[in-house]
Amino acid sequence: MNNSIAKEKIVSLRKKRSLEDMRFKYYGFTAMCLSLAVLVFLLYTIFSKGYTAFQKTIVLLEVDYNQEVLKLTPDSSDEDMEKGKFFRVKKQAIENFFPDLSKSDIKLVKKLFSINVDKEIKDYFLDNPEVINTKQQIWVTAHSDVDQLLKGNSRRDVPEDRRKLNDIQLSYVDQLVEENRVKQVFNNFFFTKADSRHPEIAGVAGSFMGSLFTLFTVFILSFPIAIGASVYLEEFAPKNRITELIEVNISNLAAVPSIVFGLLGLGVLLNVFGLPRSTPLVGGSVLALMTLPTIIIACRASLKAVPPSIKEGALAVGATKTQAVFHHVVPLALPGTLTGTIIGLAQALGETAPLIMIGMIAFIPNIPTGLTEPSAALPVQIYLWVESAERGFQEKSAAAIMVILIFLFMMNAIAVFLRNRFERKW
Amino acid sequence: MKNIIKLIAVLALFGTTSVSARDYISIVGSSTVYPFATLVAEKMASQGMKAPVIESTGSGGGHKLFCAGVGIEHPDITNSSRAQKDKEFKLCQDGGVTDIIEVRVGNDGIAFAYAADYEWKYTNGATMKGGIDLTKEEIWQAMARDNENAPTTWYEIDKRLPKVEISIMAPPPTSGTRDAFDSLVMKKGCVKDMLVADGDCKAYREDGHVIEGGENDELYVEHITKEQGAFGIFGYSFVSNNSDKVKASMINGVEISMEGIQDYSYPIARPLFFYIKKAHIGVIPGLMDYVNEFVSEEATEGYLLDAGLVQLSPADRAAVLDAISNQTNYK
């Protein structure tokens, strides 16, 4: 009798416990699903908005490379060719784009083409000088307004005065579509050009290089300092009040808002040391200060993970402390420190606030070639594009977000690879 | 390991070799002038010159940087969506920037706009004839904190307006557009009889009928399309570029237009400027080329006009060209 009651109690208790267990599993699962759903939603909005930016609209244009118009002869030197009157060739080509265009129509047709068309006509000729005195069919870049219309990003069912393209221009575009004189191709400009005020020729190459130079500076500055600091703190420093204070403050520094480092950069690097504004050198230095605590914490953790027996073994056979640390401990901890550094760099890549303070939020139409050349960075580029009034920049900013996400993803992948490949298990 | 350290040391040294002269123009200042300045910069770059670096710091921030001193570490030009204040002029004098050329580049209008597909209707269903038309005083009454009436619908301000709840998204205090809007609308439209004792004309109400947005125009578009009958405050170039999404209200019976902004018959119009540091002319290569490109007819009647920069009247333009060619100090 008693026995069965006790048994019942145990059973019900077990049921309760396993129910609790189930519930907890269920909570965890929902939390994960929820965060996954948010992530998918985020990625979906970005991708659905941005994928069109990887395509550009091009138009077939018949260009007559007449030597009279160009003011060139078939034997002109390369230098003369550079100075050919290509804008006149373009003007002619646009005038003959549709048969029988009036003066005002020509003006309207001209607005269907990108500002870059002059250059494309010129480049085509310089690549193929033998086309002189012939008529060529060239695919040239269309204006962003046409591009956005064909991609369905701007509406055509609204009254004329609320559209960028008027009724006549719309009919031209329709005619082009019908005659297959317009198509969408991969947008190479997005990856090869720097920022531009014309959405159709704006690209991320400039800001990508800027980000790369900035990260390079961050790595150069923060990696050696972080290793030095963490090796000293972990292996050499006496354990007393002062080092304790330093340790606590390193953790505190890791949590300081990034804009504070921007202000520091503005006050010290720009105003005291007079380093040039808007350059990756300054941006990288500021971000290095910002990421240093993160990297130091990661480095110390990986140094701590090396078993003391290895160091002690080295010491036992007569190595000095420095030798033991640098020949044995540091190399073994290197994969972990590199992983920490890469995660720190990834954090620096996405940072905008400190860069605004030191003037990296600037319009720079050239691709930077060095650390001391002014440049933008990817997150700042996104900010600048989102701000722009032209419709074409909306898809561009979403696409730039995709680029930065892929960049981040790759950096994290490298970190995971390094960890898996080189990390030793004891 | 040693090699890596050596490599890093060499690279670090290489990276920090200091820069001597600056061979590009450095420009700071207003975010309203920024889209036009960048177009000019890009035009210069396409002609094979070194492109100027243009930072969007806001008018106030621009003057502060500009006035800090003479020398390559200080900017050459600052853009401004308002005239330089006396306080800033003094700052410049103190900083050693004594010779400044003022260039008025064009005009800009501020639009009080709502969603383009919204129709203003009375409660009986009739649409308002000719769209909505507001006066500065009415806008002030709708927006001011210290208006003792505190209206909740437009009808409470004037009987000819529909019973639509007042909802306005205004730019943040850091914005030059806000500065201009405050002095052109909030100050001028201030109705003294309605002001509470010791009231501030420029303060915006804080009861939810006026909310502050950020610097991003897209946010305003989202707000006014979602909340029907809501207004947002935009620069003219945004409205002209996005006429399928936003429509500007008439102010004092005048529709926003290029001509209206040029001759100031549209009531919320303001001039745009940039300021040149005279000491840098001849030191920074291409500085005057940039200035001349900005005021050239090709720019002002061509690509800048297309981008929404309203031209100066011929008389104003002549004065500006004169000031540039003689390099006269503006003060």
PDB file of N, CA, C and O in Angstrom, chain A residues 111 155 158 161-164 196-198 201 216 220 224 276-278 281 359 361-366 371-374 384 386-387 389 391 394, chain B residues 8 11-12 15-16 19 24 34-35 38-39 41-42 45 50-56 65 116-117 215-216 218 238 241-245 306:
ATOM      1  N   LYS A 111      18.390  62.783 -72.079  1.00  0.00           N
ATOM      2  CA  LYS A 111      18.235  62.468 -70.651  1.00  0.00           C
ATOM      3  C   LYS A 111      18.010  60.982 -70.406  1.00  0.00           C
ATOM      4  O   LYS A 111      17.901  60.566 -69.257  1.00  0.00           O
ATOM      5  N   ARG A 155       7.390  54.410 -60.239  1.00  0.00           N
ATOM      6  CA  ARG A 155       6.075  54.067 -60.770  1.00  0.00           C
ATOM      7  C   ARG A 155       5.806  54.798 -62.079  1.00  0.00           C
ATOM      8  O   ARG A 155       6.244  55.919 -62.293  1.00  0.00           O
ATOM      9  N   VAL A 158       1.523  56.995 -62.450  1.00  0.00           N
ATOM     10  CA  VAL A 158       1.144  58.250 -61.806  1.00  0.00           C
ATOM     11  C   VAL A 158       1.134  59.368 -62.855  1.00  0.00           C
ATOM     12  O   VAL A 158       1.730  59.206 -63.915  1.00  0.00           O
ATOM     13  N   ASP A 161       3.312  64.875 -64.181  1.00  0.00           N
ATOM     14  CA  ASP A 161       4.097  65.842 -63.413  1.00  0.00           C
ATOM     15  C   ASP A 161       4.691  65.236 -62.152  1.00  0.00           C
ATOM     16  O   ASP A 161       5.444  65.888 -61.435  1.00  0.00           O
ATOM     17  N   ARG A 162       4.343  63.993 -61.844  1.00  0.00           N
ATOM     18  CA  ARG A 162       4.918  63.362 -60.667  1.00  0.00           C
ATOM     19  C   ARG A 162       5.930  62.296 -61.043  1.00  0.00           C
ATOM     20  O   ARG A 162       6.350  61.496 -60.204  1.00  0.00           O
ATOM     21  N   ARG A 163       6.333  62.282 -62.299  1.00  0.00           N
ATOM     22  CA  ARG A 163       7.322  61.304 -62.754  1.00  0.00           C
ATOM     23  C   ARG A 163       8.608  61.999 -63.156  1.00  0.00           C
ATOM     24  O   ARG A 163       8.594  63.160 -63.537  1.00  0.00           O
ATOM     25  N   LYS A 164       9.717  61.255 -63.103  1.00  0.00           N
ATOM     26  CA  LYS A 164      10.976  61.821 -63.578  1.00  0.00           C
ATOM     27  C   LYS A 164      11.010  61.824 -65.096  1.00  0.00           C
ATOM     28  O   LYS A 164      11.623  62.687 -65.715  1.00  0.00           O
ATOM     29  N   SER A 196      29.755  58.153 -56.814  1.00  0.00           N
ATOM     30  CA  SER A 196      29.397  59.125 -57.839  1.00  0.00           C
ATOM     31  C   SER A 196      28.068  59.734 -57.463  1.00  0.00           C
ATOM     32  O   SER A 196      27.288  59.142 -56.719  1.00  0.00           O
ATOM     33  N   ARG A 197      27.787  60.911 -57.989  1.00  0.00           N
ATOM     34  CA  ARG A 197      26.486  61.511 -57.743  1.00  0.00           C
ATOM     35  C   ARG A 197      25.457  60.969 -58.736  1.00  0.00           C
ATOM     36  O   ARG A 197      24.287  61.264 -58.634  1.00  0.00           O
ATOM     37  N   HIS A 198      25.903  60.245 -59.729  1.00  0.00           N
ATOM     38  CA  HIS A 198      24.981  59.661 -60.697  1.00  0.00           C
ATOM     39  C   HIS A 198      24.805  58.194 -60.327  1.00  0.00           C
ATOM     40  O   HIS A 198      25.755  57.417 -60.449  1.00  0.00           O
ATOM     41  N   ILE A 201      26.370  55.116 -62.230  1.00  0.00           N
ATOM     42  CA  ILE A 201      27.806  54.824 -62.293  1.00  0.00           C
ATOM     43  C   ILE A 201      28.467  54.856 -60.914  1.00  0.00           C
ATOM     44  O   ILE A 201      29.683  54.928 -60.805  1.00  0.00           O
ATOM     45  N   PHE A 216      43.666  47.396 -42.570  1.00  0.00           N
ATOM     46  CA  PHE A 216      45.104  47.129 -42.587  1.00  0.00           C
ATOM     47  C   PHE A 216      45.784  47.915 -41.467  1.00  0.00           C
ATOM     48  O   PHE A 216      46.575  47.373 -40.695  1.00  0.00           O
ATOM     49  N   ILE A 220      47.794  46.399 -38.269  1.00  0.00           N
ATOM     50  CA  ILE A 220      49.198  46.733 -38.026  1.00  0.00           C
ATOM     51  C   ILE A 220      49.389  47.322 -36.637  1.00  0.00           C
ATOM     52  O   ILE A 220      50.365  47.046 -35.947  1.00  0.00           O
ATOM     53  N   PRO A 224      50.241  43.815 -32.874  1.00  0.00           N
ATOM     54  CA  PRO A 224      51.457  43.725 -32.048  1.00  0.00           C
ATOM     55  C   PRO A 224      51.242  44.274 -30.638  1.00  0.00           C
ATOM     56  O   PRO A 224      51.715  43.674 -29.664  1.00  0.00           O
ATOM     57  N   PRO A 276      46.389  64.006 -41.531  1.00  0.00           N
ATOM     58  CA  PRO A 276      45.400  64.466 -42.515  1.00  0.00           C
ATOM     59  C   PRO A 276      44.001  63.908 -42.250  1.00  0.00           C
ATOM     60  O   PRO A 276      43.847  62.724 -41.949  1.00  0.00           O
ATOM     61  N   ARG A 277      42.987  64.764 -42.380  1.00  0.00           N
ATOM     62  CA  ARG A 277      41.593  64.370 -42.173  1.00  0.00           C
ATOM     63  C   ARG A 277      41.158  63.336 -43.197  1.00  0.00           C
ATOM     64  O   ARG A 277      41.742  63.235 -44.265  1.00  0.00           O
ATOM     65  N   SER A 278      40.114  62.637 -42.900  1.00  0.00           N
ATOM     66  CA  SER A 278      39.414  61.747 -43.839  1.00  0.00           C
ATOM     67  C   SER A 278      40.281  60.628 -44.396  1.00  0.00           C
ATOM     68  O   SER A 278      39.978  60.108 -45.454  1.00  0.00           O
ATOM     69  N   LEU A 281      44.496  56.236 -42.520  1.00  0.00           N
ATOM     70  CA  LEU A 281      45.509  56.218 -41.465  1.00  0.00           C
ATOM     71  C   LEU A 281      44.891  56.645 -40.138  1.00  0.00           C
ATOM     72  O   LEU A 281      45.049  55.969 -39.106  1.00  0.00           O
ATOM     73  N   GLY A 359      36.027  62.807 -40.064  1.00  0.00           N
ATOM     74  CA  GLY A 359      35.848  63.299 -41.422  1.00  0.00           C
ATOM     75  C   GLY A 359      35.935  62.245 -42.509  1.00  0.00           C
ATOM     76  O   GLY A 359      36.196  62.571 -43.661  1.00  0.00           O
ATOM     77  N   ILE A 361      33.404  60.758 -43.468  1.00  0.00           N
ATOM     78  CA  ILE A 361      32.104  60.799 -44.118  1.00  0.00           C
ATOM     79  C   ILE A 361      32.173  61.867 -45.199  1.00  0.00           C
ATOM     80  O   ILE A 361      31.752  62.990 -45.038  1.00  0.00           O
ATOM     81  N   ALA A 362      32.799  61.520 -46.297  1.00  0.00           N
ATOM     82  CA  ALA A 362      33.061  62.509 -47.337  1.00  0.00           C
ATOM     83  C   ALA A 362      32.774  61.906 -48.701  1.00  0.00           C
ATOM     84  O   ALA A 362      32.766  60.696 -48.870  1.00  0.00           O
ATOM     85  N   PHE A 363      32.539  62.792 -49.653  1.00  0.00           N
ATOM     86  CA  PHE A 363      32.317  62.343 -51.022  1.00  0.00           C
ATOM     87  C   PHE A 363      33.665  62.256 -51.723  1.00  0.00           C
ATOM     88  O   PHE A 363      34.346  63.259 -51.878  1.00  0.00           O
ATOM     89  N   ILE A 364      34.053  61.068 -52.130  1.00  0.00           N
ATOM     90  CA  ILE A 364      35.342  60.892 -52.779  1.00  0.00           C
ATOM     91  C   ILE A 364      35.168  60.067 -54.059  1.00  0.00           C
ATOM     92  O   ILE A 364      34.948  58.866 -54.009  1.00  0.00           O
ATOM     93  N   PRO A 365      35.224  60.728 -55.209  1.00  0.00           N
ATOM     94  CA  PRO A 365      34.977  60.009 -56.463  1.00  0.00           C
ATOM     95  C   PRO A 365      36.165  59.219 -56.981  1.00  0.00           C
ATOM     96  O   PRO A 365      36.052  58.569 -58.016  1.00  0.00           O
ATOM     97  N   ASN A 366      37.338  59.301 -56.289  1.00  0.00           N
ATOM     98  CA  ASN A 366      38.489  58.511 -56.722  1.00  0.00           C
ATOM     99  C   ASN A 366      38.618  57.279 -55.834  1.00  0.00           C
ATOM    100  O   ASN A 366      38.206  57.295 -54.690  1.00  0.00           O
ATOM    101  N   LEU A 371      47.400  54.892 -47.664  1.00  0.00           N
ATOM    102  CA  LEU A 371      46.858  55.147 -46.331  1.00  0.00           C
ATOM    103  C   LEU A 371      46.608  56.614 -46.063  1.00  0.00           C
ATOM    104  O   LEU A 371      45.799  56.973 -45.225  1.00  0.00           O
ATOM    105  N   THR A 372      47.335  57.486 -46.752  1.00  0.00           N
ATOM    106  CA  THR A 372      47.187  58.899 -46.454  1.00  0.00           C
ATOM    107  C   THR A 372      46.334  59.609 -47.496  1.00  0.00           C
ATOM    108  O   THR A 372      46.320  60.827 -47.571  1.00  0.00           O
ATOM    109  N   GLU A 373      45.629  58.837 -48.327  1.00  0.00           N
ATOM    110  CA  GLU A 373      44.718  59.474 -49.272  1.00  0.00           C
ATOM    111  C   GLU A 373      43.318  59.475 -48.697  1.00  0.00           C
ATOM    112  O   GLU A 373      42.897  58.496 -48.085  1.00  0.00           O
ATOM    113  N   PRO A 374      42.600  60.572 -48.896  1.00  0.00           N
ATOM    114  CA  PRO A 374      41.249  60.601 -48.345  1.00  0.00           C
ATOM    115  C   PRO A 374      40.392  59.497 -48.941  1.00  0.00           C
ATOM    116  O   PRO A 374      40.478  59.208 -50.131  1.00  0.00           O
ATOM    117  N   LEU A 384      25.842  57.576 -46.624  1.00  0.00           N
ATOM    118  CA  LEU A 384      25.773  58.665 -47.598  1.00  0.00           C
ATOM    119  C   LEU A 384      24.739  58.367 -48.676  1.00  0.00           C
ATOM    120  O   LEU A 384      24.022  59.259 -49.134  1.00  0.00           O
ATOM    121  N   VAL A 386      22.055  56.359 -48.453  1.00  0.00           N
ATOM    122  CA  VAL A 386      20.689  56.397 -47.916  1.00  0.00           C
ATOM    123  C   VAL A 386      20.185  57.837 -47.871  1.00  0.00           C
ATOM    124  O   VAL A 386      19.015  58.118 -48.084  1.00  0.00           O
ATOM    125  N   GLU A 387      21.118  58.762 -47.629  1.00  0.00           N
ATOM    126  CA  GLU A 387      20.768  60.177 -47.533  1.00  0.00           C
ATOM    127  C   GLU A 387      20.414  60.800 -48.882  1.00  0.00           C
ATOM    128  O   GLU A 387      19.797  61.847 -48.929  1.00  0.00           O
ATOM    129  N   ALA A 389      18.990  61.975 -52.485  1.00  0.00           N
ATOM    130  CA  ALA A 389      17.618  62.178 -52.946  1.00  0.00           C
ATOM    131  C   ALA A 389      17.276  61.307 -54.147  1.00  0.00           C
ATOM    132  O   ALA A 389      16.125  60.945 -54.347  1.00  0.00           O
ATOM    133  N   ARG A 391      16.462  58.383 -56.633  1.00  0.00           N
ATOM    134  CA  ARG A 391      15.857  57.090 -56.377  1.00  0.00           C
ATOM    135  C   ARG A 391      16.843  55.940 -56.531  1.00  0.00           C
ATOM    136  O   ARG A 391      16.823  54.960 -55.796  1.00  0.00           O
ATOM    137  N   GLN A 394      18.685  54.076 -53.602  1.00  0.00           N
ATOM    138  CA  GLN A 394      18.047  53.211 -52.605  1.00  0.00           C
ATOM    139  C   GLN A 394      18.488  51.766 -52.770  1.00  0.00           C
ATOM    140  O   GLN A 394      18.859  51.100 -51.811  1.00  0.00           O
TER     141      GLN A 394
ATOM    142  N   ILE B   8      56.035  43.716 -39.940  1.00  0.00           N
ATOM    143  CA  ILE B   8      55.046  44.623 -39.362  1.00  0.00           C
ATOM    144  C   ILE B   8      55.671  45.971 -39.057  1.00  0.00           C
ATOM    145  O   ILE B   8      55.114  47.016 -39.350  1.00  0.00           O
ATOM    146  N   LEU B  11      56.206  47.878 -42.280  1.00  0.00           N
ATOM    147  CA  LEU B  11      54.931  48.348 -42.830  1.00  0.00           C
ATOM    148  C   LEU B  11      54.379  49.509 -42.011  1.00  0.00           C
ATOM    149  O   LEU B  11      53.855  50.465 -42.559  1.00  0.00           O
ATOM    150  N   ALA B  12      54.526  49.398 -40.683  1.00  0.00           N
ATOM    151  CA  ALA B  12      54.016  50.461 -39.831  1.00  0.00           C
ATOM    152  C   ALA B  12      54.755  51.762 -40.106  1.00  0.00           C
ATOM    153  O   ALA B  12      54.154  52.831 -40.187  1.00  0.00           O
ATOM    154  N   GLY B  15      53.595  53.131 -43.316  1.00  0.00           N
ATOM    155  CA  GLY B  15      52.246  53.682 -43.232  1.00  0.00           C
ATOM    156  C   GLY B  15      52.200  55.043 -42.581  1.00  0.00           C
ATOM    157  O   GLY B  15      51.332  55.844 -42.904  1.00  0.00           O
ATOM    158  N   THR B  16      53.135  55.303 -41.674  1.00  0.00           N
ATOM    159  CA  THR B  16      53.024  56.545 -40.931  1.00  0.00           C
ATOM    160  C   THR B  16      53.936  57.644 -41.450  1.00  0.00           C
ATOM    161  O   THR B  16      54.079  58.672 -40.814  1.00  0.00           O
ATOM    162  N   VAL B  19      52.572  63.210 -44.251  1.00  0.00           N
ATOM    163  CA  VAL B  19      52.251  63.847 -45.526  1.00  0.00           C
ATOM    164  C   VAL B  19      52.741  65.276 -45.495  1.00  0.00           C
ATOM    165  O   VAL B  19      52.640  65.959 -44.487  1.00  0.00           O
ATOM    166  N   TYR B  24      44.810  68.169 -52.869  1.00  0.00           N
ATOM    167  CA  TYR B  24      43.386  68.162 -53.188  1.00  0.00           C
ATOM    168  C   TYR B  24      42.676  69.218 -52.351  1.00  0.00           C
ATOM    169  O   TYR B  24      43.172  69.621 -51.295  1.00  0.00           O
ATOM    170  N   TYR B  34      25.820  70.022 -50.017  1.00  0.00           N
ATOM    171  CA  TYR B  34      26.620  68.825 -50.313  1.00  0.00           C
ATOM    172  C   TYR B  34      26.291  68.157 -51.653  1.00  0.00           C
ATOM    173  O   TYR B  34      27.199  67.905 -52.448  1.00  0.00           O
ATOM    174  N   PRO B  35      24.999  67.872 -51.957  1.00  0.00           N
ATOM    175  CA  PRO B  35      24.744  67.196 -53.238  1.00  0.00           C
ATOM    176  C   PRO B  35      25.191  67.997 -54.452  1.00  0.00           C
ATOM    177  O   PRO B  35      25.591  67.413 -55.463  1.00  0.00           O
ATOM    178  N   THR B  38      29.187  68.030 -54.552  1.00  0.00           N
ATOM    179  CA  THR B  38      29.750  66.763 -55.011  1.00  0.00           C
ATOM    180  C   THR B  38      29.624  66.608 -56.517  1.00  0.00           C
ATOM    181  O   THR B  38      30.487  66.027 -57.160  1.00  0.00           O
ATOM    182  N   LEU B  39      28.538  67.156 -57.092  1.00  0.00           N
ATOM    183  CA  LEU B  39      28.402  67.096 -58.551  1.00  0.00           C
ATOM    184  C   LEU B  39      29.535  67.862 -59.219  1.00  0.00           C
ATOM    185  O   LEU B  39      30.121  67.404 -60.206  1.00  0.00           O
ATOM    186  N   ALA B  41      32.446  68.486 -57.888  1.00  0.00           N
ATOM    187  CA  ALA B  41      33.684  67.740 -57.630  1.00  0.00           C
ATOM    188  C   ALA B  41      33.850  66.608 -58.642  1.00  0.00           C
ATOM    189  O   ALA B  41      34.931  66.373 -59.164  1.00  0.00           O
ATOM    190  N   GLU B  42      32.757  65.927 -58.905  1.00  0.00           N
ATOM    191  CA  GLU B  42      32.826  64.801 -59.828  1.00  0.00           C
ATOM    192  C   GLU B  42      33.128  65.273 -61.244  1.00  0.00           C
ATOM    193  O   GLU B  42      33.871  64.638 -61.983  1.00  0.00           O
ATOM    194  N   ALA B  45      36.753  65.877 -61.392  1.00  0.00           N
ATOM    195  CA  ALA B  45      37.492  64.616 -61.450  1.00  0.00           C
ATOM    196  C   ALA B  45      37.432  64.029 -62.852  1.00  0.00           C
ATOM    197  O   ALA B  45      38.406  63.470 -63.352  1.00  0.00           O
ATOM    198  N   LYS B  50      42.387  66.474 -59.735  1.00  0.00           N
ATOM    199  CA  LYS B  50      42.236  65.760 -58.468  1.00  0.00           C
ATOM    200  C   LYS B  50      40.892  66.160 -57.852  1.00  0.00           C
ATOM    201  O   LYS B  50      40.596  67.336 -57.726  1.00  0.00           O
ATOM    202  N   ALA B  51      40.100  65.177 -57.478  1.00  0.00           N
ATOM    203  CA  ALA B  51      38.770  65.490 -56.957  1.00  0.00           C
ATOM    204  C   ALA B  51      38.841  66.076 -55.560  1.00  0.00           C
ATOM    205  O   ALA B  51      39.570  65.579 -54.721  1.00  0.00           O
ATOM    206  N   PRO B  52      38.089  67.138 -55.308  1.00  0.00           N
ATOM    207  CA  PRO B  52      38.032  67.680 -53.952  1.00  0.00           C
ATOM    208  C   PRO B  52      37.376  66.685 -53.007  1.00  0.00           C
ATOM    209  O   PRO B  52      36.551  65.880 -53.417  1.00  0.00           O
ATOM    210  N   VAL B  53      37.769  66.743 -51.738  1.00  0.00           N
ATOM    211  CA  VAL B  53      37.150  65.899 -50.719  1.00  0.00           C
ATOM    212  C   VAL B  53      36.086  66.729 -50.010  1.00  0.00           C
ATOM    213  O   VAL B  53      36.378  67.809 -49.499  1.00  0.00           O
ATOM    214  N   ILE B  54      34.860  66.260 -50.042  1.00  0.00           N
ATOM    215  CA  ILE B  54      33.761  67.050 -49.495  1.00  0.00           C
ATOM    216  C   ILE B  54      33.128  66.321 -48.328  1.00  0.00           C
ATOM    217  O   ILE B  54      32.662  65.200 -48.470  1.00  0.00           O
ATOM    218  N   GLU B  55      33.146  66.972 -47.179  1.00  0.00           N
ATOM    219  CA  GLU B  55      32.539  66.386 -45.995  1.00  0.00           C
ATOM    220  C   GLU B  55      31.225  67.082 -45.702  1.00  0.00           C
ATOM    221  O   GLU B  55      31.113  68.289 -45.843  1.00  0.00           O
ATOM    222  N   SER B  56      30.265  66.292 -45.273  1.00  0.00           N
ATOM    223  CA  SER B  56      28.983  66.859 -44.907  1.00  0.00           C
ATOM    224  C   SER B  56      28.928  66.980 -43.386  1.00  0.00           C
ATOM    225  O   SER B  56      28.666  66.028 -42.684  1.00  0.00           O
ATOM    226  N   LEU B  65      35.086  74.459 -38.347  1.00  0.00           N
ATOM    227  CA  LEU B  65      36.313  73.878 -38.897  1.00  0.00           C
ATOM    228  C   LEU B  65      37.045  74.892 -39.765  1.00  0.00           C
ATOM    229  O   LEU B  65      38.264  75.017 -39.729  1.00  0.00           O
ATOM    230  N   ALA B 116       1.988  62.125 -51.939  1.00  0.00           N
ATOM    231  CA  ALA B 116       1.504  62.584 -53.235  1.00  0.00           C
ATOM    232  C   ALA B 116       0.126  62.036 -53.567  1.00  0.00           C
ATOM    233  O   ALA B 116      -0.648  62.680 -54.277  1.00  0.00           O
ATOM    234  N   ASP B 117      -0.211  60.840 -53.060  1.00  0.00           N
ATOM    235  CA  ASP B 117      -1.514  60.296 -53.439  1.00  0.00           C
ATOM    236  C   ASP B 117      -2.594  60.590 -52.406  1.00  0.00           C
ATOM    237  O   ASP B 117      -3.663  60.002 -52.417  1.00  0.00           O
ATOM    238  N   GLU B 215      17.960  63.037 -40.124  1.00  0.00           N
ATOM    239  CA  GLU B 215      18.400  63.746 -41.324  1.00  0.00           C
ATOM    240  C   GLU B 215      17.973  63.007 -42.592  1.00  0.00           C
ATOM    241  O   GLU B 215      18.137  63.500 -43.691  1.00  0.00           O
ATOM    242  N   ASN B 216      17.441  61.815 -42.441  1.00  0.00           N
ATOM    243  CA  ASN B 216      17.159  60.982 -43.604  1.00  0.00           C
ATOM    244  C   ASN B 216      15.761  61.250 -44.164  1.00  0.00           C
ATOM    245  O   ASN B 216      14.763  61.002 -43.506  1.00  0.00           O
ATOM    246  N   GLU B 218      14.066  59.741 -46.387  1.00  0.00           N
ATOM    247  CA  GLU B 218      13.227  58.562 -46.608  1.00  0.00           C
ATOM    248  C   GLU B 218      12.314  58.289 -45.408  1.00  0.00           C
ATOM    249  O   GLU B 218      11.196  57.820 -45.540  1.00  0.00           O
ATOM    250  N   PHE B 238      14.790  67.508 -52.964  1.00  0.00           N
ATOM    251  CA  PHE B 238      14.191  66.192 -52.702  1.00  0.00           C
ATOM    252  C   PHE B 238      12.804  66.109 -53.322  1.00  0.00           C
ATOM    253  O   PHE B 238      12.457  65.129 -53.971  1.00  0.00           O
ATOM    254  N   ASN B 241      12.927  65.733 -57.004  1.00  0.00           N
ATOM    255  CA  ASN B 241      13.427  64.426 -57.427  1.00  0.00           C
ATOM    256  C   ASN B 241      12.458  63.297 -57.126  1.00  0.00           C
ATOM    257  O   ASN B 241      12.585  62.203 -57.659  1.00  0.00           O
ATOM    258  N   ASN B 242      11.508  63.527 -56.215  1.00  0.00           N
ATOM    259  CA  ASN B 242      10.620  62.457 -55.779  1.00  0.00           C
ATOM    260  C   ASN B 242       9.159  62.872 -55.875  1.00  0.00           C
ATOM    261  O   ASN B 242       8.365  62.612 -54.966  1.00  0.00           O
ATOM    262  N   SER B 243       8.803  63.539 -56.988  1.00  0.00           N
ATOM    263  CA  SER B 243       7.448  64.077 -57.092  1.00  0.00           C
ATOM    264  C   SER B 243       6.395  62.982 -57.188  1.00  0.00           C
ATOM    265  O   SER B 243       5.209  63.257 -57.074  1.00  0.00           O
ATOM    266  N   ASP B 244       6.816  61.727 -57.387  1.00  0.00           N
ATOM    267  CA  ASP B 244       5.808  60.660 -57.378  1.00  0.00           C
ATOM    268  C   ASP B 244       5.440  60.242 -55.970  1.00  0.00           C
ATOM    269  O   ASP B 244       4.469  59.538 -55.762  1.00  0.00           O
ATOM    270  N   LYS B 245       6.210  60.686 -54.993  1.00  0.00           N
ATOM    271  CA  LYS B 245       5.951  60.267 -53.619  1.00  0.00           C
ATOM    272  C   LYS B 245       5.445  61.400 -52.738  1.00  0.00           C
ATOM    273  O   LYS B 245       4.627  61.178 -51.862  1.00  0.00           O
ATOM    274  N   ASP B 306      19.503  70.669 -62.959  1.00  0.00           N
ATOM    275  CA  ASP B 306      18.820  69.369 -63.012  1.00  0.00           C
ATOM    276  C   ASP B 306      18.726  68.730 -61.632  1.00  0.00           C
ATOM    277  O   ASP B 306      17.765  68.042 -61.317  1.00  0.00           O
TER     278      ASP B 306
END
